[in-house]
Short mmCIF file of C-alpha atoms in Angstrom, two decimals:
data_model
loop_
_atom_site.label_atom_id
_atom_site.label_comp_id
_atom_site.label_asym_id
_atom_site.label_seq_id
_atom_site.Cartn_x
_atom_site.Cartn_y
_atom_site.Cartn_z
CA MET A 888 -3.85 4.85 -12.46
CA THR A 889 -2.01 3.84 -15.61
CA ILE A 890 1.12 1.86 -14.92
CA LEU A 891 2.96 0.66 -17.97
CA SER A 892 3.11 -3.06 -18.65
CA ASP A 893 6.25 -5.09 -18.28
CA ALA A 894 6.77 -5.10 -22.07
CA GLU A 895 6.19 -1.30 -22.34
CA ILE A 896 8.50 -0.40 -19.46
CA ALA A 897 11.30 -2.85 -20.42
CA GLN A 898 13.10 -0.29 -22.66
CA THR A 899 14.09 1.91 -19.65
CA PRO A 900 14.58 0.05 -16.33
CA ARG A 901 15.41 -3.33 -17.60
CA ASP A 902 18.12 -1.94 -19.90
CA VAL A 903 19.85 -0.72 -16.79
CA THR A 904 21.37 -4.20 -16.49
CA PRO A 905 24.62 -4.02 -18.54
CA HIS A 906 26.39 -6.72 -20.46
CA ASN A 907 30.01 -5.52 -20.62
CA SER A 908 33.06 -5.19 -18.34
CA ALA A 909 31.91 -1.92 -16.75
CA PRO A 910 28.45 -2.82 -15.40
CA LEU A 911 28.18 -0.17 -12.70
CA ARG A 912 29.41 2.78 -14.87
CA ASP A 913 27.20 1.77 -17.87
CA GLY A 914 24.19 1.14 -15.61
CA TRP A 915 24.30 4.75 -14.26
CA SER A 916 24.97 6.02 -17.74
CA LYS A 917 21.86 4.38 -19.10
CA LEU A 918 19.76 5.73 -16.24
CA HIS A 919 21.03 9.20 -17.04
CA ALA A 920 20.49 8.73 -20.79
CA ALA A 921 16.94 7.56 -20.21
CA GLY A 922 16.10 10.85 -18.48
CA ILE A 923 15.35 9.17 -15.16
CA TRP A 924 17.09 11.62 -12.81
CA PRO A 925 15.04 14.83 -13.17
CA GLY A 926 11.72 13.23 -12.47
CA LEU A 927 13.16 10.91 -9.77
CA PHE A 928 14.71 13.97 -8.13
CA LEU A 929 11.30 15.75 -8.23
CA THR A 930 9.48 12.96 -6.52
CA ALA A 931 12.24 12.56 -3.95
CA ILE A 932 12.04 16.25 -3.06
CA ILE A 933 8.28 15.90 -2.64
CA ALA A 934 8.71 12.93 -0.43
CA ALA A 935 11.31 14.70 1.66
CA ALA A 936 9.00 17.62 2.04
CA ALA A 937 6.31 15.21 3.32
CA PHE A 938 8.74 14.01 6.06
CA ALA A 939 9.49 17.65 6.96
CA LEU A 940 5.84 18.54 7.26
CA ARG A 941 5.38 15.82 9.91
CA GLN A 942 7.47 17.92 12.28
CA ILE A 943 4.59 20.39 12.50
CA PRO A 944 2.48 19.70 15.59
CA GLY A 945 -0.69 17.77 14.72
CA VAL A 946 0.55 16.79 11.21
CA GLY A 947 2.67 14.02 12.62
CA THR A 948 -0.46 11.80 12.90
CA LEU A 949 -0.48 11.53 9.10
CA SER A 950 1.95 9.16 7.51
CA PRO A 951 4.53 10.64 5.10
CA MET A 952 3.03 8.57 2.34
CA ILE A 953 -0.25 10.31 2.69
CA LEU A 954 1.39 13.71 2.82
CA ALA A 955 3.55 12.82 -0.25
CA ILE A 956 0.55 12.15 -2.49
CA LEU A 957 -1.18 15.26 -1.28
CA LEU A 958 1.84 17.39 -2.04
CA GLY A 959 2.19 15.73 -5.39
CA ILE A 960 -1.43 16.42 -6.31
CA GLY A 961 -0.99 20.02 -5.22
CA PHE A 962 2.10 20.39 -7.29
CA HIS A 963 0.55 18.90 -10.37
CA ASN A 964 -2.64 20.90 -10.21
CA ILE A 965 -1.12 24.21 -9.13
CA VAL A 966 2.32 24.31 -10.81
CA GLY A 967 1.98 21.55 -13.37
CA THR A 968 4.15 18.49 -13.94
CA PRO A 969 6.80 19.30 -16.57
CA SER A 970 7.41 16.97 -19.50
CA TRP A 971 11.03 16.41 -18.57
CA ALA A 972 9.90 14.70 -15.34
CA LYS A 973 7.85 11.99 -17.12
CA ASP A 974 10.53 9.26 -17.26
CA GLY A 975 11.59 9.71 -13.68
CA VAL A 976 7.96 9.71 -12.47
CA THR A 977 7.33 6.47 -14.37
CA PHE A 978 10.55 5.00 -12.76
CA SER A 979 9.21 6.02 -9.30
CA LEU A 980 5.86 4.46 -9.99
CA ARG A 981 7.36 1.28 -11.22
CA ARG A 982 10.76 0.36 -9.95
CA VAL A 983 11.02 2.32 -6.71
CA LEU A 984 7.57 1.11 -5.67
CA ARG A 985 8.42 -2.53 -6.24
CA ALA A 986 11.73 -2.31 -4.46
CA ALA A 987 9.99 -0.73 -1.51
CA ILE A 988 7.39 -3.48 -1.33
CA ILE A 989 10.18 -6.08 -1.37
CA LEU A 990 11.89 -4.23 1.54
CA LEU A 991 8.61 -4.40 3.56
CA GLY A 992 9.41 -8.06 4.07
CA LEU A 993 12.20 -7.07 6.52
CA GLN A 994 9.54 -5.77 8.88
CA LEU A 995 8.04 -9.22 9.40
CA THR A 996 9.18 -12.50 10.81
CA VAL A 997 7.50 -15.92 10.78
CA SER A 998 7.66 -15.98 14.57
CA GLN A 999 5.60 -12.76 14.83
CA VAL A 1000 2.91 -14.46 12.69
CA ILE A 1001 3.00 -17.53 14.92
CA GLU A 1002 2.70 -15.35 17.99
CA VAL A 1003 -0.73 -14.20 16.86
CA GLY A 1004 -1.95 -17.77 17.32
CA GLY A 1005 -4.22 -20.00 15.28
CA ARG A 1006 -7.37 -18.20 16.23
CA GLY A 1007 -5.94 -14.78 15.72
CA LEU A 1008 -4.68 -15.69 12.23
CA LEU A 1009 -8.12 -17.17 11.40
CA ILE A 1010 -9.76 -13.92 12.46
CA ILE A 1011 -7.31 -11.82 10.44
CA ALA A 1012 -7.50 -13.95 7.29
CA SER A 1013 -11.25 -14.35 7.40
CA THR A 1014 -11.73 -10.66 7.94
CA LEU A 1015 -9.40 -9.78 5.04
CA VAL A 1016 -11.12 -12.14 2.51
CA ALA A 1017 -14.62 -11.24 3.66
CA THR A 1018 -13.89 -7.50 3.59
CA PHE A 1019 -12.30 -7.64 0.09
CA ALA A 1020 -15.21 -9.67 -1.26
CA PHE A 1021 -17.78 -7.46 0.38
CA THR A 1022 -16.22 -4.30 -0.99
CA VAL A 1023 -15.90 -5.49 -4.54
CA TRP A 1024 -19.50 -6.81 -4.49
CA THR A 1025 -20.85 -3.55 -2.89
CA GLY A 1026 -18.89 -1.53 -5.41
CA ARG A 1027 -20.65 -3.45 -8.23
CA LEU A 1028 -24.05 -2.61 -6.60
CA LEU A 1029 -23.09 1.04 -6.25
CA GLY A 1030 -21.82 1.30 -9.79
CA VAL A 1031 -18.19 1.98 -8.78
CA GLU A 1032 -15.64 1.09 -11.46
CA ARG A 1033 -14.26 -2.40 -10.82
CA LYS A 1034 -10.55 -1.32 -10.63
CA LEU A 1035 -11.34 1.50 -8.15
CA ALA A 1036 -13.45 -0.87 -6.03
CA GLN A 1037 -10.59 -3.36 -5.94
CA LEU A 1038 -8.16 -0.72 -4.78
CA ILE A 1039 -10.50 0.48 -2.02
CA ALA A 1040 -11.02 -3.18 -1.02
CA ALA A 1041 -7.25 -3.81 -0.87
CA GLY A 1042 -6.50 -0.67 1.10
CA THR A 1043 -9.33 -1.39 3.63
CA SER A 1044 -8.76 -5.16 4.02
CA ILE A 1045 -4.95 -5.26 4.05
CA CYS A 1046 -2.74 -2.29 4.87
CA GLY A 1047 -3.88 1.04 3.59
CA ALA A 1048 -1.94 3.03 1.03
CA SER A 1049 0.79 0.37 0.72
CA ALA A 1050 -1.77 -2.18 -0.32
CA VAL A 1051 -3.48 0.26 -2.67
CA ILE A 1052 -0.23 0.88 -4.66
CA ALA A 1053 0.87 -2.74 -4.52
CA THR A 1054 -2.54 -3.93 -5.80
CA ASN A 1055 -2.41 -1.37 -8.62
CA THR A 1056 0.61 -3.15 -10.10
CA VAL A 1057 -1.88 -5.79 -11.24
CA THR A 1058 -5.15 -3.81 -11.53
CA GLU A 1059 -3.45 -1.00 -13.52
CA ALA A 1060 -6.09 1.59 -12.67
CA HIS A 1061 -5.90 5.29 -13.44
CA ASP A 1062 -3.88 7.67 -11.22
CA GLU A 1063 -7.10 9.29 -10.04
CA ASP A 1064 -8.45 5.89 -8.89
CA VAL A 1065 -5.29 5.34 -6.78
CA ALA A 1066 -5.55 8.85 -5.30
CA TYR A 1067 -9.21 8.34 -4.48
CA ALA A 1068 -8.56 4.93 -2.90
CA VAL A 1069 -5.70 6.33 -0.82
CA ALA A 1070 -7.95 9.18 0.34
CA CYS A 1071 -10.61 6.72 1.39
CA VAL A 1072 -8.37 4.54 3.46
CA THR A 1073 -6.70 7.63 4.99
CA VAL A 1074 -10.00 9.29 6.07
CA PHE A 1075 -11.65 6.19 7.44
CA GLY A 1076 -8.53 4.80 8.98
CA SER A 1077 -8.01 8.13 10.76
CA ILE A 1078 -11.56 7.95 12.03
CA ALA A 1079 -10.81 4.53 13.41
CA MET A 1080 -7.65 5.77 14.96
CA PHE A 1081 -9.48 8.31 17.03
CA THR A 1082 -12.57 6.43 17.87
CA TYR A 1083 -11.36 2.90 18.64
CA PRO A 1084 -9.57 3.94 21.97
CA LEU A 1085 -12.96 5.18 23.27
CA LEU A 1086 -14.57 1.71 22.83
CA PRO A 1087 -12.69 -1.03 24.82
CA GLY A 1088 -14.83 -0.46 27.98
CA VAL A 1089 -18.09 -0.16 25.97
CA LEU A 1090 -17.41 -3.30 23.99
CA HIS A 1091 -15.95 -5.23 26.99
CA LEU A 1092 -12.66 -5.93 25.29
CA ASP A 1093 -9.58 -6.80 27.30
CA PRO A 1094 -6.23 -5.47 26.10
CA HIS A 1095 -5.35 -8.47 23.93
CA ALA A 1096 -8.75 -8.50 22.23
CA PHE A 1097 -8.67 -4.76 21.65
CA GLY A 1098 -5.19 -5.01 20.16
CA LEU A 1099 -6.28 -7.86 17.91
CA TRP A 1100 -9.36 -5.90 16.85
CA SER A 1101 -7.27 -2.89 16.00
CA GLY A 1102 -4.67 -4.84 14.09
CA ALA A 1103 -7.32 -6.76 12.22
CA SER A 1104 -9.44 -3.81 11.09
CA ILE A 1105 -7.69 -0.43 11.11
CA HIS A 1106 -6.18 0.52 7.74
CA GLU A 1107 -2.59 1.77 8.19
CA ILE A 1108 0.14 0.43 10.45
CA ALA A 1109 0.73 3.83 11.99
CA GLN A 1110 -2.92 4.21 12.74
CA VAL A 1111 -3.00 0.79 14.40
CA VAL A 1112 -0.03 1.64 16.62
CA ALA A 1113 -1.58 5.05 17.56
CA ALA A 1114 -4.93 3.52 18.48
CA ALA A 1115 -3.84 0.26 20.09
CA PHE A 1116 -1.27 1.74 22.53
CA GLN A 1117 -3.92 3.97 23.97
CA ASP A 1118 -5.20 0.95 25.77
CA GLY A 1119 -1.71 0.02 27.20
CA GLN A 1120 1.42 -1.83 26.28
CA GLN A 1121 -0.16 -5.25 25.87
CA ALA A 1122 -2.84 -3.90 23.59
CA GLY A 1123 -0.31 -1.95 21.50
CA GLU A 1124 2.06 -4.97 21.11
CA SER A 1125 -0.91 -7.22 20.27
CA GLY A 1126 -2.26 -4.76 17.74
CA THR A 1127 1.15 -4.20 16.08
CA ILE A 1128 1.79 -7.95 15.68
CA ALA A 1129 -1.72 -8.57 14.38
CA LYS A 1130 -1.38 -5.82 11.83
CA LEU A 1131 2.04 -7.03 10.65
CA SER A 1132 0.55 -10.48 10.22
CA ARG A 1133 -2.17 -8.92 8.09
CA VAL A 1134 0.50 -7.22 6.01
CA MET A 1135 1.99 -10.68 5.31
CA LEU A 1136 -1.25 -11.53 3.40
CA LEU A 1137 -0.46 -8.70 0.94
CA ALA A 1138 1.75 -11.17 -0.98
CA PRO A 1139 -0.81 -13.92 -1.67
CA MET A 1140 -3.49 -11.32 -2.34
CA VAL A 1141 -1.58 -9.52 -4.99
CA ILE A 1142 -0.45 -12.82 -6.57
CA ALA A 1143 -4.02 -14.01 -6.61
CA LEU A 1144 -5.17 -10.79 -8.27
CA GLY A 1145 -2.39 -11.17 -10.88
CA ILE A 1146 -3.54 -14.67 -11.68
CA MET A 1147 -7.17 -13.48 -12.00
CA ALA A 1148 -6.04 -10.68 -14.34
CA ARG A 1149 -4.36 -13.17 -16.63
CA ARG A 1150 -7.49 -15.49 -16.64
CA SER A 1151 -9.95 -12.69 -17.26
CA SER A 1152 -8.09 -11.27 -20.24
CA ALA A 1153 -10.51 -10.59 -23.04
CA VAL A 1154 -8.08 -11.86 -25.66
CA PRO A 1155 -6.01 -14.51 -23.89
CA ALA A 1156 -3.53 -15.15 -26.70
CA ALA A 1157 -2.67 -11.53 -27.16
CA SER A 1158 -3.03 -10.13 -23.68
CA ALA A 1159 -1.90 -12.97 -21.49
CA ALA A 1160 1.69 -11.97 -22.00
CA ARG A 1161 0.85 -8.41 -20.89
CA ALA A 1162 -1.29 -9.41 -17.89
CA PRO A 1163 0.85 -8.57 -14.92
CA MET A 1164 2.33 -11.22 -12.65
CA PRO A 1165 3.67 -9.62 -9.48
CA TRP A 1166 6.90 -11.63 -9.21
CA PHE A 1167 8.36 -8.94 -6.99
CA VAL A 1168 6.09 -10.22 -4.26
CA LEU A 1169 8.22 -13.29 -4.12
CA GLY A 1170 11.06 -10.95 -3.06
CA PHE A 1171 8.82 -9.72 -0.24
CA ILE A 1172 8.32 -13.26 0.92
CA ALA A 1173 12.01 -14.06 0.56
CA LEU A 1174 13.01 -11.14 2.81
CA VAL A 1175 10.39 -12.28 5.43
CA GLY A 1176 12.41 -15.53 5.42
CA VAL A 1177 15.76 -13.67 5.65
CA ASN A 1178 14.42 -11.58 8.55
CA SER A 1179 13.26 -14.75 10.32
CA LEU A 1180 16.57 -16.49 10.01
CA VAL A 1181 19.19 -13.72 10.22
CA MET A 1182 19.64 -11.52 13.26
CA ILE A 1183 19.31 -7.82 12.13
CA SER A 1184 20.17 -5.23 14.77
CA ALA A 1185 17.49 -2.83 15.93
CA GLU A 1186 19.45 0.08 14.63
CA MET A 1187 19.71 -1.44 11.14
CA LYS A 1188 15.94 -2.26 11.15
CA THR A 1189 15.16 1.32 12.05
CA ILE A 1190 17.23 2.55 9.15
CA LEU A 1191 15.75 -0.01 6.69
CA THR A 1192 12.19 0.92 7.85
CA ALA A 1193 12.94 4.56 7.26
CA ILE A 1194 14.33 3.78 3.85
CA THR A 1195 11.31 1.66 2.94
CA THR A 1196 8.89 4.38 4.10
CA PHE A 1197 10.79 7.01 2.11
CA MET A 1198 10.72 4.87 -1.07
CA LEU A 1199 7.00 4.32 -0.68
CA SER A 1200 6.54 8.04 -0.20
CA VAL A 1201 8.47 8.68 -3.44
CA ALA A 1202 6.15 6.31 -5.26
CA LEU A 1203 3.08 8.09 -3.88
CA ALA A 1204 4.54 11.46 -4.69
CA ALA A 1205 4.85 10.19 -8.31
CA MET A 1206 1.17 9.16 -8.24
CA GLY A 1207 0.25 12.61 -6.93
CA VAL A 1208 2.06 14.50 -9.74
CA GLU A 1209 0.11 12.29 -12.24
CA THR A 1210 -3.30 13.04 -10.61
CA ASP A 1211 -5.79 15.52 -12.04
CA ILE A 1212 -8.24 16.88 -9.41
CA SER A 1213 -10.89 17.53 -12.04
CA LYS A 1214 -10.91 13.86 -12.96
CA LEU A 1215 -10.90 12.92 -9.24
CA ARG A 1216 -13.88 15.15 -8.59
CA ALA A 1217 -15.72 13.68 -11.63
CA LYS A 1218 -15.85 10.30 -9.85
CA GLY A 1219 -18.44 11.63 -7.38
CA VAL A 1220 -19.37 10.40 -3.95
CA ARG A 1221 -20.12 6.77 -4.62
CA PRO A 1222 -16.61 5.58 -4.12
CA ALA A 1223 -16.41 7.50 -0.86
CA LEU A 1224 -19.67 5.76 0.19
CA LEU A 1225 -18.06 2.44 -0.74
CA GLY A 1226 -15.05 3.32 1.45
CA ALA A 1227 -17.34 4.09 4.37
CA LEU A 1228 -19.31 0.86 4.01
CA ALA A 1229 -16.07 -1.14 3.70
CA PHE A 1230 -14.75 0.48 6.94
CA LEU A 1231 -17.97 -0.31 8.83
CA PHE A 1232 -17.93 -3.86 7.53
CA ILE A 1233 -14.35 -4.66 8.50
CA ALA A 1234 -14.81 -3.10 11.97
CA GLY A 1235 -18.11 -5.05 12.61
CA PHE A 1236 -17.04 -8.37 11.02
CA SER A 1237 -13.73 -8.56 12.88
CA LEU A 1238 -15.32 -7.62 16.15
CA LEU A 1239 -17.94 -10.33 15.67
CA LEU A 1240 -15.29 -12.94 15.10
CA ILE A 1241 -13.27 -11.83 18.11
CA LYS A 1242 -16.39 -12.17 20.28
CA LEU A 1243 -17.20 -15.56 18.88
CA ILE A 1244 -13.82 -17.24 18.66
CA GLY A 1245 -11.19 -14.78 19.87
#
């Protein structure tokens, strides 16, 4: 996926900040003048359609983010993305995405992380790092492009589609790479969602251990919740908290990748300024702190979670309308094999750690 650098995008979103006595009016005017609204409206409509589709029996197991990118791909490859939508699509990919990732911080608290316990956090962190390293290394052996391998690694090791699109703010891969990585984590996360509930008895896992295993290894938050609660309330709560703690590690992972991108620039003097540094992740961390210190009502949290999910769906819809199926098909089966191997690794490695130290 190609996301413009900060220098390239500055002319549109950053100019929204006015410098006169009528900031709000001028801000909206500049957005309108930049041609943001048509494309933004298109991606929002696609995201809304994704939410509507979830009302169909059986479709509700898929997250609206996944449905949004599928609808976006269908729109682009059947209808075609009009040129007038370009600025708004770019805005959705850039600004809406980053704002949504910041808002994800309101779904976490420090106390939730502490509740996982030292051993649980060790298992989660070790699994994340090992899975990311294994996936990137295996991708190199399979001949998968480095950026695509990193996206699959992030989606598998951290939190599915959200991690893929957050990681791409620093990897800056092609749209087809993002779509492929999202497809991988969706397929294999769904497999885990349906198979894990069959395994607690076979693997001799108590509810807490099963919840921890689910939260430490299944890709999407929704998939973790669906799988873990099949083994009861305790397993469900354990799995949810473990998964949210894993999401917390999205911030340091993206920052680390940003630093690596700067250091690996082929021409440091020229490209270091362009190498992305995900400062927005600091906003994510700040809102985790706010959520830990300030009491937010359950009703407000529900509203904020829905808004965040919708914004992420808008960003993924934008990715979809920039994705060419022919280019996606040209990537072959090796990235899919990488996704499968990454899934097997994270499931096996986390289970081993739970058996040894959990």
